[in-house]
XYZ file of C-alpha atoms in Angstrom:
500
model
C 13.685 -14.616 25.641
C 15.322 -15.375 29.103
C 13.342 -13.510 31.661
C 15.569 -14.034 34.513
C 16.497 -10.365 34.616
C 13.230 -9.271 32.994
C 12.009 -7.067 35.871
C 15.314 -5.319 36.216
C 15.671 -4.938 32.365
C 12.374 -3.136 31.963
C 13.027 -0.585 34.765
C 16.515 0.269 33.580
C 17.738 2.330 30.715
C 19.760 0.242 28.082
C 23.316 1.322 27.928
C 24.484 -0.618 24.910
C 25.254 1.421 21.597
C 26.268 -0.055 18.375
C 29.353 -1.866 19.810
C 29.179 -5.672 19.313
C 26.665 -7.212 21.900
C 28.451 -9.575 24.104
C 27.380 -13.179 23.656
C 26.168 -13.551 27.256
C 23.659 -10.600 26.554
C 22.282 -12.360 23.351
C 19.315 -14.189 24.794
C 16.544 -12.994 22.052
C 15.014 -15.631 19.794
C 13.511 -15.501 16.434
C 10.052 -15.302 18.023
C 11.205 -12.099 19.646
C 12.112 -10.485 16.248
C 8.773 -11.706 14.845
C 7.011 -9.686 17.540
C 8.941 -6.505 16.916
C 8.570 -6.531 13.260
C 4.842 -7.692 13.368
C 4.103 -5.094 16.260
C 5.836 -2.345 14.387
C 3.523 -2.858 11.254
C 0.343 -3.976 12.888
C -1.104 -0.328 12.913
C -3.428 2.027 11.298
C -0.587 3.300 9.254
C -0.539 -0.153 7.618
C -4.269 -0.036 7.222
C -3.881 3.072 5.506
C -1.403 1.439 2.951
C -4.003 -1.203 2.536
C -6.613 1.387 1.227
C -4.441 2.568 -1.723
C -5.830 -0.196 -4.151
C -9.326 1.475 -3.751
C -7.820 4.833 -4.159
C -6.199 3.785 -7.235
C -9.734 2.591 -8.547
C -9.101 -1.098 -8.360
C -11.722 -3.764 -7.400
C -11.487 -5.448 -4.003
C -10.275 -8.898 -5.513
C -7.509 -7.054 -7.739
C -6.513 -5.103 -4.432
C -6.134 -8.373 -2.592
C -3.751 -9.704 -5.393
C -1.877 -6.536 -5.436
C -1.314 -6.480 -1.680
C -0.464 -10.025 -1.376
C 2.060 -9.737 -4.475
C 3.741 -6.620 -2.824
C 3.999 -8.085 0.793
C 5.273 -11.480 -0.393
C 8.101 -9.906 -2.771
C 8.962 -7.377 -0.142
C 9.301 -9.959 2.565
C 11.428 -12.337 0.585
C 13.800 -9.072 -0.214
C 13.886 -8.131 3.488
C 14.510 -11.677 4.931
C 18.223 -11.912 4.608
C 18.633 -8.384 6.207
C 17.756 -10.171 9.611
C 21.061 -12.088 9.327
C 23.514 -9.315 9.841
C 22.593 -8.397 13.377
C 23.330 -12.074 14.742
C 26.352 -12.485 12.672
C 28.094 -9.041 13.759
C 26.211 -8.127 16.874
C 25.313 -4.616 15.893
C 22.936 -2.722 13.561
C 22.595 -2.905 9.736
C 24.256 0.342 9.015
C 27.480 -0.622 11.009
C 27.249 -3.839 9.204
C 27.027 -2.241 5.797
C 30.686 -1.045 6.284
C 31.761 -4.356 5.123
C 30.671 -3.593 1.705
C 30.467 0.109 1.601
C 33.580 0.867 3.542
C 33.673 1.919 7.460
C 32.954 5.632 6.311
C 30.522 4.602 3.586
C 28.167 2.964 6.109
C 26.872 6.598 6.810
C 24.912 5.933 3.602
C 22.900 3.498 5.679
C 22.671 5.695 8.653
C 21.308 8.563 6.511
C 18.656 6.281 4.864
C 17.652 5.173 8.274
C 17.321 8.505 9.582
C 15.026 9.722 6.762
C 12.939 6.439 6.858
C 12.564 6.775 10.628
C 11.271 10.317 10.464
C 9.005 9.751 7.789
C 7.428 6.590 8.969
C 7.278 7.812 12.730
C 5.571 10.911 11.360
C 3.012 8.975 9.235
C 2.355 6.940 12.312
C 1.665 9.568 14.706
C -0.427 11.638 12.250
C -2.686 8.622 11.367
C -2.937 7.297 15.061
C -3.479 10.873 16.232
C -6.273 11.535 13.766
C -7.905 8.134 14.467
C -7.819 8.610 18.410
C -9.345 12.278 18.080
C -11.963 11.195 15.379
C -13.021 8.295 17.455
C -13.208 10.300 20.619
C -15.389 12.860 18.803
C -17.905 10.253 17.856
C -17.460 8.528 21.299
C -17.700 11.273 23.800
C -18.297 14.373 21.441
C -14.500 15.737 21.821
C -13.971 18.587 19.590
C -11.789 17.937 16.636
C -9.472 21.098 16.740
C -6.070 21.790 16.396
C -5.445 21.787 20.006
C -6.969 18.305 20.599
C -5.014 17.001 17.424
C -1.826 18.612 18.875
C -2.261 17.026 22.245
C -2.912 13.688 20.641
C 0.187 13.950 18.704
C 2.262 15.163 21.483
C 0.973 12.297 23.736
C 1.981 9.688 21.191
C 5.422 11.232 20.391
C 6.407 11.652 24.253
C 5.211 8.059 25.096
C 7.194 6.778 22.031
C 10.316 8.730 22.871
C 10.267 7.447 26.417
C 10.110 3.733 25.480
C 12.768 4.386 23.066
C 15.152 5.886 25.653
C 14.564 2.887 28.036
C 15.668 0.675 24.866
C 15.435 -2.903 23.522
C 13.549 -4.712 26.387
C 10.759 -2.554 27.110
C 10.173 -2.190 23.427
C 9.984 -5.925 23.267
C 7.367 -5.921 26.212
C 5.356 -3.098 24.502
C 5.403 -4.921 21.161
C 4.396 -8.291 22.808
C 1.154 -6.661 23.992
C 0.709 -4.922 20.703
C 0.966 -7.954 18.661
C -2.122 -9.644 20.197
C -4.179 -6.571 21.273
C -4.112 -4.924 17.917
C -4.630 -8.184 16.061
C -7.707 -8.855 17.917
C -9.043 -5.358 17.541
C -8.604 -5.546 13.732
C -10.332 -9.089 13.807
C -13.210 -7.377 15.919
C -13.602 -5.249 12.713
C -14.875 -8.266 10.928
C -17.902 -8.212 12.984
C -18.301 -4.560 12.848
C -18.197 -4.137 9.130
C -19.148 -7.556 7.882
C -22.857 -6.461 7.222
C -21.677 -3.614 4.901
C -18.983 -5.351 3.244
C -19.336 -6.120 -0.498
C -16.603 -8.601 -1.863
C -17.604 -7.871 -5.265
C -16.813 -4.099 -4.988
C -15.710 -3.463 -8.806
C -13.876 -0.304 -8.197
C -13.447 2.107 -11.384
C -10.833 0.593 -13.194
C -11.278 -3.258 -14.276
C -8.738 -5.646 -16.099
C -8.494 -4.893 -19.635
C -9.306 -1.224 -19.135
C -6.741 1.416 -19.687
C -4.757 2.357 -16.582
C -5.528 -0.941 -14.792
C -1.892 -2.360 -14.767
C -0.664 0.899 -13.799
C -3.110 0.971 -10.916
C -2.471 -2.682 -9.959
C 1.518 -2.257 -9.946
C 1.303 0.918 -8.120
C -0.752 -0.660 -5.314
C 1.652 -3.599 -5.235
C 4.599 -1.410 -4.854
C 3.013 0.684 -1.941
C 2.380 -2.612 -0.215
C 5.838 -3.553 -1.014
C 7.219 -0.379 0.615
C 6.236 -1.717 3.928
C 8.166 -4.603 4.379
C 11.317 -2.798 2.517
C 11.036 0.017 5.168
C 12.337 -2.547 7.757
C 15.651 -3.215 5.757
C 17.707 -0.493 7.733
C 16.125 -1.598 11.209
C 16.333 -5.326 11.423
C 19.925 -5.373 12.906
C 18.622 -3.126 15.710
C 16.699 -5.883 17.183
C 18.381 -9.235 15.652
C 21.582 -8.274 17.120
C 20.432 -9.513 20.403
C 19.890 -13.038 18.748
C 22.908 -15.699 19.347
C 25.159 -16.038 16.411
C 24.731 -19.890 16.343
C 20.888 -19.313 15.655
C 19.987 -21.160 12.464
C 19.708 -18.614 9.605
C 16.671 -20.296 8.302
C 14.734 -19.862 11.431
C 15.584 -15.974 11.627
C 14.518 -15.354 7.835
C 11.179 -17.436 8.474
C 10.579 -15.162 11.425
C 10.892 -12.164 9.096
C 8.814 -13.653 6.373
C 5.999 -14.783 8.763
C 5.873 -11.228 10.320
C 5.364 -9.533 7.137
C 2.720 -12.224 5.975
C 0.947 -11.517 9.398
C 0.668 -7.740 8.277
C -1.915 -8.970 5.837
C -4.378 -8.497 8.921
C -3.989 -4.787 8.913
C -3.525 -4.606 5.068
C -6.757 -6.496 4.309
C -8.681 -4.764 7.082
C -7.679 -1.381 5.211
C -8.559 -2.584 1.828
C -12.058 -4.014 2.914
C -13.036 -0.953 5.000
C -11.971 1.270 2.156
C -14.395 -0.314 -0.230
C -17.106 0.332 2.218
C -16.117 3.976 2.545
C -15.975 4.203 -1.196
C -19.701 2.997 -1.566
C -20.913 4.869 1.671
C -18.931 7.865 1.808
C -17.221 8.366 -1.432
C -16.399 12.067 -0.839
C -13.570 10.693 1.641
C -11.924 8.579 -0.896
C -12.014 11.359 -3.384
C -10.257 13.542 -0.735
C -7.768 10.583 0.048
C -8.957 10.603 3.642
C -9.151 7.065 4.527
C -9.285 7.503 8.386
C -12.012 10.050 8.309
C -14.144 7.945 6.045
C -13.429 4.787 8.236
C -14.915 6.678 11.265
C -17.856 7.930 9.167
C -19.048 4.392 8.379
C -17.942 2.612 11.691
C -20.743 1.493 13.976
C -20.670 3.518 17.429
C -19.544 0.476 19.462
C -16.512 0.120 17.424
C -15.197 3.795 18.167
C -13.586 2.483 21.357
C -11.689 -0.300 19.468
C -10.600 2.447 16.935
C -9.067 4.548 19.674
C -7.375 1.441 21.219
C -5.695 0.677 17.952
C -4.746 4.224 17.462
C -2.832 4.116 20.920
C -1.511 0.627 20.707
C -0.336 0.873 17.046
C 1.048 4.321 17.481
C 3.300 3.207 20.324
C 4.536 0.108 18.395
C 5.295 1.563 15.153
C 6.856 4.688 16.589
C 9.308 2.855 18.868
C 10.425 0.616 16.141
C 11.240 3.774 13.900
C 12.853 6.003 16.520
C 14.752 3.434 18.417
C 17.008 2.497 15.671
C 17.984 5.930 14.520
C 18.861 7.250 18.003
C 21.189 3.926 18.056
C 22.714 4.562 14.782
C 23.236 8.388 15.143
C 25.185 7.793 18.418
C 27.643 5.663 16.240
C 28.093 8.299 13.706
C 28.931 10.924 16.324
C 30.329 8.645 19.275
C 32.452 11.183 21.029
C 29.392 13.588 21.304
C 26.135 11.451 21.493
C 25.538 8.294 23.594
C 22.496 6.283 22.499
C 20.079 8.212 24.994
C 21.268 11.595 23.759
C 21.105 10.765 20.226
C 17.576 9.161 20.763
C 16.386 12.414 22.617
C 17.749 14.656 19.952
C 16.096 12.715 17.105
C 12.985 12.457 18.961
C 12.766 16.244 19.439
C 13.492 17.052 15.987
C 10.862 14.514 14.858
C 8.354 15.760 17.105
C 8.881 19.381 15.752
C 8.792 18.129 12.193
C 5.414 16.612 12.976
C 3.812 19.563 14.355
C 5.321 21.801 11.575
C 4.399 19.556 8.836
C 0.837 18.990 10.286
C -0.077 22.493 11.173
C 2.264 25.014 9.402
C 3.176 23.278 6.085
C 0.572 20.817 5.479
C 3.177 18.196 4.622
C 1.228 14.918 5.271
C 0.725 14.109 1.705
C 4.256 15.167 0.875
C 5.568 12.945 3.476
C 3.805 9.922 1.982
C 5.351 10.597 -1.242
C 8.744 11.211 0.483
C 8.532 7.719 2.208
C 8.217 5.998 -1.306
C 10.966 7.956 -2.670
C 13.266 6.699 0.477
C 12.034 3.157 -0.147
C 13.492 3.624 -3.753
C 16.886 4.640 -2.483
C 16.901 2.063 0.338
C 16.026 -1.013 -1.865
C 19.514 -1.072 -4.049
C 21.532 -0.478 -0.587
C 19.645 -3.776 0.637
C 20.299 -5.575 -2.747
C 23.902 -4.687 -2.256
C 24.074 -5.958 1.311
C 22.447 -9.191 0.428
C 24.599 -9.868 -2.479
C 27.539 -8.971 -0.309
C 26.512 -11.347 2.307
C 26.336 -14.257 -0.320
C 29.655 -13.351 -1.983
C 31.436 -13.369 1.375
C 29.825 -16.541 2.292
C 28.533 -15.059 5.674
C 32.239 -14.006 6.616
C 32.400 -10.717 8.731
C 34.900 -9.544 11.084
C 32.707 -7.595 13.666
C 35.658 -6.020 15.330
C 36.885 -4.279 12.314
C 33.369 -3.047 11.540
C 33.880 -1.063 14.778
C 36.818 1.076 13.585
C 34.909 4.187 12.659
C 32.981 4.001 16.007
C 36.330 3.820 17.905
C 37.892 6.614 16.030
C 40.534 4.462 14.394
C 41.813 3.696 10.907
C 42.623 0.838 9.118
C 41.211 -2.899 9.393
C 39.719 -5.177 6.780
C 36.925 -2.783 5.668
C 39.200 0.357 5.327
C 39.387 0.005 1.449
C 40.175 3.542 0.097
C 40.303 5.888 3.069
C 37.143 4.077 4.566
C 35.094 4.043 1.357
C 34.371 1.110 -0.833
C 33.678 2.529 -4.201
C 32.372 -0.765 -5.531
C 29.491 -0.623 -3.234
C 28.914 3.103 -3.599
C 29.536 2.845 -7.279
C 26.446 0.362 -7.641
C 24.205 2.249 -5.077
C 24.477 5.904 -6.485
C 23.352 5.238 -10.038
C 20.923 2.603 -9.138
C 19.290 4.940 -6.626
C 19.228 7.915 -9.104
C 17.870 5.751 -12.068
C 15.157 4.444 -9.804
C 14.010 7.940 -8.616
C 13.830 8.728 -12.460
C 11.374 5.898 -12.885
C 8.878 6.756 -10.059
C 5.260 7.424 -11.146
C 2.997 8.424 -8.253
C 0.201 10.335 -10.269
C -0.670 13.681 -8.689
C 2.218 13.440 -6.257
C 5.558 12.730 -8.123
C 6.531 11.653 -11.549
C 10.081 11.080 -12.598
C 11.516 12.281 -15.733
C 11.175 8.607 -17.160
C 8.043 7.811 -15.159
C 5.974 7.712 -18.377
C 8.061 5.122 -20.513
C 6.155 2.283 -19.222
C 2.818 3.854 -19.992
C 2.324 5.236 -16.824
C 3.368 2.068 -14.590
C 5.712 2.819 -11.858
C 8.498 0.519 -12.546
C 11.086 2.043 -10.249
C 11.636 -0.838 -7.855
C 12.163 -3.175 -10.260
C 14.469 -1.048 -12.204
C 16.631 -0.231 -9.126
C 16.728 -3.741 -8.019
C 17.867 -5.077 -11.305
C 20.295 -2.207 -11.857
C 22.144 -2.483 -8.637
C 22.370 -6.285 -8.910
C 24.079 -6.074 -12.437
C 26.311 -3.152 -11.553
C 27.626 -4.331 -8.308
C 28.253 -7.960 -9.634
C 29.960 -6.258 -12.517
C 32.367 -4.163 -10.322
C 33.115 -7.139 -8.081
C 34.070 -9.146 -11.142
C 36.245 -6.359 -12.871
C 37.663 -5.154 -9.585
C 37.945 -7.884 -6.967
C 37.941 -6.940 -3.462
C 40.989 -7.462 -1.222
C 41.537 -11.213 -0.175
C 41.252 -10.527 3.555
C 37.560 -9.519 3.435
C 36.816 -13.097 2.595
C 38.395 -14.251 5.784
C 41.442 -16.712 6.240
C 41.765 -19.387 3.547
C 45.107 -21.056 4.806
C 46.849 -21.875 8.073
C 48.075 -18.429 8.771
C 46.965 -16.717 11.789
C 44.369 -14.156 11.779
C 46.907 -11.583 13.169
C 49.214 -12.143 10.313
C 46.408 -11.082 7.553
C 44.611 -8.500 9.488
C 45.549 -4.832 8.390
C 47.237 -2.729 10.731
C 44.831 -0.593 12.927
C 45.940 2.886 14.011
C 44.335 5.813 15.795
C 42.795 8.485 13.676
C 44.369 11.965 13.961
């Protein structure tokens, strides 16, 4: 990134909302996008996801294959979502107006809001627990509701402050987080190598009943991590110049997700140690507590540092985009800063109520998977739309809703494109019916595949087939594909008018 104004940028609050970023302000590079994505996932929250194969009873080797499969497939689906920001200079929810209508874009806004709150909460809870647990072993700090509450509050307020200042300080935080957290995770190799057994067999072996259900379930949990970024990539990639090669942008997205194998495999390897030395923690689904129980004393400080750094990077990537997007849904009431502050306060309240009053930690883990099931078909429709339109968008017409106007290329039927909505709604509903998370949530069709969770393949396939069918049977207006002859842009651009 161009650092000529870096000091000023870090000390000033970002004023850009979801309006198109001017070309002269687009000085980010694909490597900056890499840092933001990887920094947001290089945390304890991802290590917790890496422990799921062991929780499901898989061996270490089967767990590795499940994680790699989930991350690679998820990264390939996610990669094209990084292209909308440079093309349109705005976030992905606003860009989705091209395929769902300028009013239908609220689907993306709603999904990003739920995803942000869920993953922000999981990040704060896991990082806060790790910090307090490590401090307890390091300096005998009592683990009480008060100390946990202080840790949660500290993380939440730090994250909220960074999000209010905006994109450039987020980039600075994640630049530090990428290297620091990676080094600390790699340091864990020396901490746990003596106790690690790569031949850990688990409780369910290949050929036994329940193996494939556990394997696919673990792969889908790993896949949920890259998919969770789908609604947020445009928040950061909108600062990348439009002329940047598309291949470089997608490669940065894929590379960032492959890099998350560091915390994923850290979580998997240490979970096998916990399963052998402290099996009660695995039985109670308490990976973080088990990790602290088996860690050597000299690794407690790195655990605390990972908790602080990881909590900051994950929280900022989740919360920033939601504040940005809510400001566009209510442009006359909320600026980006006000929207970020409002969503942040609500999220902090949710964190404390969920942790101390309603015991929602396990429920939010399930909730996050259900959100991903709904987000995946939305992403598929966006990607198919990108290909069908051959990358053509009119960024100015995407801002009709934000400006309080009517009309434009993406007005369709009173601001709603029922082709995109008609594919997303049934795909999301059917996908939810096929979810199978034993002990947490099992949809009405969740047992049809012998206990195997096939919700994501079903929702992916259904969204693709239904959307392409609707586009074929009910072709979209010609103007959404851009000028095809020598007529001027003004001649084919639908009339804009102020909304009443």
